[in-house]
Amino acid sequence: MPTTLSQLATPYTNTSTNIITLSQIPFVQGENSATAFSSEGSVFQMSTNPALDVVGFPGQGTRLFIGNGLPTTPMGNYPVQPNDPAYSYYAALPGGVNPAGTTPATGQPPTGYVNAAAIGISPYPLEGRIPLNPVVSGAYPINSLIVGITLTGAAWHVEKANDASGNYYNPLNALPNDKCYGHPYNQQYHYHSYSWKCFDQGTSGKQSPVYGFALDGFPITGPRGPDGKEWTNADLDICHGRESELDIPDGRGGFTKKLTYHYVLNREYPHSVGCFRGKVNYNQALGPDNPPNTPPGDFGTNPFMKEGFLYQNVASPTSPIRR
């Protein structure tokens, strides 16, 4: 990745201040439920198992996500239609090719998608195993597109978007998302930034609720702190997080109060997870395994959540790169 981001002079971006004006964004139209993309609708379940550990994280237990990748929040009209105000932005960016092994009829070799506007939404096998009781051990680079799983049943992606020339941008600067700040890549619907129109805002004047979990196991919350005031980046660390006492969903309909590190979704870039404060077993966090039951230390892949990349079944990296 380049050390700095490029910036597009979009009508909704002030290139001098880096401020994006929400009212000027031509959001992708449509508010479709998951049943528009699958007869099953949104399928998702989170469970916990304190006695079963993720490989590389002894004694930390497991938080398990199982679903079809379609969220309970509404999704825009994808593929983006030519009469949509956001169409020109998507048509200007490359569409890519779905990884080998995935089934959507479009986006396959040799041609792939003609552009990003042609990418639709499909269900896929979402499965992730992350530490139930993670430990802060450093500041680590993000080595996957997915950075976390939401309790609505979809994924968050890293806050970087590329063009055909290899330049990288803040995704909100480069592309108008739908009203929930989501869109598809390789048919996989995912969120960017803070879906303030679609996520439960919790109680005014109190801390924002937990919206999901990062791949290292730490919670991801909204922007308000315990006093009900919104945190800015000045209140957060290098990875866009800090420590608080949170009510953490236990996967059984209840909550566990715990003092823990967590990432914060707010209105300042990188908006969500900037780096990981704990190590990640990408092979387990971005399952399901292919081949199944990859032995510790071996490599496994999956064409859906892992985007076709090989990940070793270990806690990685072996040491932090930053302090």
C-alpha atoms as one frame of an Amber mdcrd trajectory, in Angstrom:
protein
   0.000   0.000   0.000   1.220   3.575  -0.610   2.141   5.558   2.478  -0.336
   8.323   1.591  -3.830   8.346   0.113  -4.801  10.158  -3.062  -7.867  12.389
  -3.097 -10.513  12.820  -5.758 -12.015  16.235  -6.374 -15.578  14.971  -6.028
 -18.366  17.570  -5.690 -18.942  16.482  -2.099 -15.266  16.721  -1.013 -13.471
  19.917  -0.017  -9.911  19.146  -1.163  -8.474  21.885   1.049  -9.988  20.717
   4.332 -10.647  17.015   3.515 -14.221  17.537   4.717 -16.961  15.524   2.996
 -20.434  17.126   2.985 -23.000  14.352   3.397 -25.896  16.304   1.918 -23.988
  16.590  -1.370 -23.260  12.870  -1.792 -25.334  11.171  -4.527 -26.037   8.024
  -2.500 -26.816   4.853  -4.440 -30.582   4.590  -4.681 -32.747   1.797  -3.308
 -33.541   0.243   0.072 -33.745  -3.488  -0.548 -34.145  -6.113   2.126 -31.980
  -9.219   1.998 -34.842 -11.155   0.393 -34.205  -9.172  -2.803 -30.894 -11.027
  -3.124 -31.745 -14.383  -1.532 -35.011 -16.152  -0.760 -33.611 -16.942   2.703
 -33.137 -13.285   3.520 -30.477 -12.415   6.082 -29.042 -15.439   7.910 -26.714
 -14.773  10.825 -25.837 -16.139  14.255 -23.122 -15.296  16.778 -22.165 -17.753
  19.522 -19.405 -18.044  22.111 -17.393 -20.962  23.458 -14.987 -20.172  26.333
 -13.593 -23.734  26.267 -12.610 -23.796  22.577  -9.610 -21.691  21.544  -8.707
 -20.197  18.185  -5.338 -21.571  17.003  -2.613 -19.252  18.301  -4.680 -17.823
  21.168  -4.529 -20.288  24.084  -6.986 -19.673  26.896  -8.900 -16.946  25.057
 -11.956 -18.930  23.922 -13.838 -18.467  20.651 -16.476 -16.123  19.280 -18.097
 -17.724  16.210 -20.037 -16.042  13.395 -22.112 -18.022  10.899 -24.245 -16.464
   8.160 -24.796 -15.752   4.487 -23.249 -12.276   4.384 -26.532 -10.438   3.788
 -27.342  -7.909   6.523 -30.602  -7.035   8.225 -30.116  -3.392   7.166 -31.392
  -2.242   3.736 -29.117  -2.382   0.690 -29.031  -0.182  -2.402 -29.794  -1.143
  -5.998 -26.723  -3.094  -7.092 -25.659  -3.386  -9.881 -25.850   0.413 -10.047
 -28.218   1.451 -12.817 -27.288   4.058 -15.494 -30.060   6.423 -14.304 -28.704
   6.409 -10.725 -26.934   9.683  -9.768 -24.064   7.566  -8.400 -23.587   5.575
 -11.636 -20.834   7.732 -13.170 -18.648   7.295 -10.075 -18.903   3.495 -10.211
 -18.531   3.307 -13.997 -15.190   5.140 -13.714 -13.623   2.479 -11.480 -12.486
  -1.070 -12.351 -14.816  -3.940 -11.526 -12.263  -6.743 -11.238 -12.833 -10.477
 -11.470 -14.435 -12.755  -8.885 -11.925 -15.187  -7.317 -11.853 -18.721  -8.687
 -14.405 -20.943  -7.005 -17.139 -18.367  -6.532 -20.386 -18.873  -8.402 -21.902
 -15.552  -9.591 -22.364 -15.652 -13.358 -20.812 -12.220 -13.917 -17.328 -11.128
 -13.027 -15.710 -14.409 -14.049 -12.628 -14.820 -16.268 -11.682 -13.890 -18.877
 -13.589 -10.603 -19.030 -14.654  -9.833 -15.470 -16.883  -6.857 -14.698 -16.831
  -4.024 -17.220 -16.627  -1.594 -14.289 -17.577  -1.297 -10.623 -21.162  -0.347
 -11.515 -21.757  -3.868 -12.850 -21.104  -5.604  -9.508 -24.194  -7.058  -7.848
 -24.885  -8.616  -4.435 -24.984 -12.342  -3.662 -25.076 -14.418  -0.472 -21.870
 -16.252   0.449 -20.675 -18.526   3.287 -19.734 -16.093   6.057 -17.897 -17.919
   8.829 -15.439 -16.461  11.291 -13.708 -17.581  14.489 -12.050 -14.887  16.589
 -10.759 -14.745  20.191 -13.516 -14.320  22.773 -11.160 -12.639  25.267  -8.510
 -10.885  23.136  -5.362  -9.315  24.557  -3.729  -6.079  23.391  -0.219  -6.979
  22.270   0.879  -4.291  19.796  -0.224  -2.380  16.703  -0.370  -4.585  13.618
  -1.034  -3.939   9.923  -4.316  -4.993   8.336  -3.659  -7.842   5.885  -7.163
  -8.447   4.521 -10.047  -6.568   2.940 -12.375  -7.542   5.768 -11.576  -5.920
   9.127 -14.606  -6.997  11.139 -18.049  -8.612  11.292 -21.173  -6.650  12.232
 -24.049  -7.907  14.351 -26.308  -7.115  11.389 -24.697 -10.041   9.513 -22.319
  -8.326   7.081 -18.648  -7.352   7.046 -16.677  -4.135   7.340 -13.916  -3.571
   4.773 -10.639  -1.728   5.230 -11.004   1.993   4.526  -9.053   2.039   1.252
 -10.263   1.951  -2.361  -8.078   1.723  -5.462  -8.431   2.878  -9.058  -7.081
   1.313 -12.270  -3.739   3.109 -11.828  -3.023   1.741  -8.362  -3.874   4.939
  -6.495  -5.659   4.495  -3.152  -8.430   6.680  -1.728 -10.731   7.055   1.240
 -13.698   4.976  -0.050 -16.176   7.669   1.011 -14.261  10.181  -1.091 -14.067
   7.895  -4.124 -17.509   6.289  -4.226 -21.024   7.165  -3.059 -22.263   4.173
  -1.030 -25.905   3.410  -0.274 -27.709   5.022   2.677 -26.160   2.469   5.064
 -22.649   3.219   3.749 -22.395  -0.152   2.075 -21.799  -1.597  -1.378 -20.545
  -4.862  -2.956 -17.103  -6.028  -4.013 -16.917  -9.428  -5.736 -20.644  -9.690
  -4.933 -19.849  -9.360  -1.197 -21.881  -6.581   0.436 -19.878  -4.716   3.071
 -19.933  -1.496   5.065 -17.565   1.437   5.114 -17.363   3.982   7.892 -20.198
   4.534  10.369 -23.704   3.587   9.227 -25.379   6.235  11.349 -28.638   6.033
   9.361 -28.956   2.259   9.760 -27.271   1.142  12.986 -29.026   1.285  16.351
 -27.956   4.583  17.896 -28.518   3.410  21.458 -29.642   5.886  24.112 -28.931
   9.588  23.630 -26.474  10.916  26.204 -24.994   7.469  26.838 -22.190   5.446
  25.279 -22.747   4.025  21.809 -23.502   0.300  21.667 -21.312  -2.471  20.301
 -21.959  -2.921  16.562 -19.695  -5.899  15.923 -16.177  -7.241  16.334 -12.839
  -6.814  14.598 -10.860  -9.816  13.355  -8.601  -9.649  16.414 -11.641 -10.117
  18.670 -12.041  -6.586  20.050 -15.474  -4.893  19.896 -16.347  -2.090  17.481
 -18.632   0.644  18.842 -20.247   3.864  17.701 -18.763   7.323  18.307 -20.090
   8.293  21.756 -18.091   7.772  24.933 -19.418   7.043  28.465 -20.401  10.719
  28.893 -22.467  10.631  25.705 -20.119  12.959  23.837 -18.691  12.006  20.447
 -15.041  11.012  20.339 -12.726  12.586  17.765  -9.477  11.090  16.519  -7.644
  13.098  19.171  -9.334  10.880  21.767  -8.284   7.640  20.016  -5.018   5.765
  19.514  -3.162   4.887  16.304  -5.599   2.041  15.545  -8.680   4.257  16.077
  -9.663   2.837  19.440  -9.408   3.123  23.219 -10.445   1.338  26.426 -13.938
   1.530  27.962 -16.358  -0.488  30.035 -18.839  -1.928  27.543 -21.966  -4.064
  27.490 -20.794  -6.806  25.134 -23.358  -9.079  23.433 -22.873 -12.646  24.659
 -24.493 -14.442  21.731 -27.389 -15.677  23.891 -29.489 -12.540  23.902 -27.757
 -10.985  26.910 -24.754  -8.804  27.650 -21.516  -9.046  29.610 -20.154  -5.853
  31.167 -16.402  -5.705  30.634 -13.547  -3.179  30.660 -11.910  -3.712  27.286
 -10.111  -2.129  24.385 -12.444  -1.380  21.451 -12.431   0.337  18.075 -14.573
   3.411  17.452 -16.636   4.374  14.415 -16.617   8.156  14.060 -16.727  10.894
  11.436 -12.933  11.263  10.990 -10.777   9.105   8.725 -10.061   6.162   8.948
 -13.614   6.085  10.401 -13.224   2.555  11.823 -10.317   0.133  12.333  -6.982
   1.715  11.372  -4.777  -1.197  12.440  -5.163  -4.175  14.760  -4.224  -3.994
  18.462  -4.189  -7.769  18.744  -2.800 -10.476  16.491  -5.151 -12.148  13.994
  -5.520 -15.719  12.782  -6.779 -14.763   9.319  -7.268 -18.402   8.388  -9.827
 -18.840  11.180 -11.296 -15.317  11.158 -11.948 -15.434   7.398 -13.243 -18.991
   7.109 -14.647 -21.352   6.182 -11.496 -23.374   5.656 -10.450 -24.704   2.269
  -9.283 -27.384   2.730 -11.268 -28.049   5.954  -9.422 -28.312   9.280  -6.174
 -26.736   8.113  -3.503 -27.912  10.604  -1.749 -25.269  12.732   1.012 -23.641
  10.688  -0.360 -24.745   7.314  -2.016 -22.497   4.771  -5.692 -22.416   3.849
  -7.781 -20.283   1.538 -11.376 -19.632   0.607 -12.552 -17.705  -2.453 -15.212
 -15.761  -0.581 -14.092 -13.987   2.622 -10.370 -14.559   1.960 -10.674 -13.224
  -1.614  -8.635 -16.192  -2.842  -5.547 -15.401  -0.744  -3.653 -17.990   1.300
  -3.542 -17.415   5.058  -1.529 -19.422   7.550  -3.367 -21.048  10.455  -1.390
 -19.117  13.101  -1.619 -15.882  15.082   0.035 -13.273  12.878   2.174 -11.323
  12.516   4.833 -12.626  14.862   5.656  -9.111  16.117   4.172  -5.603  15.863
   5.528  -3.190  13.254   4.644   0.000  15.111   4.482   1.318  18.623
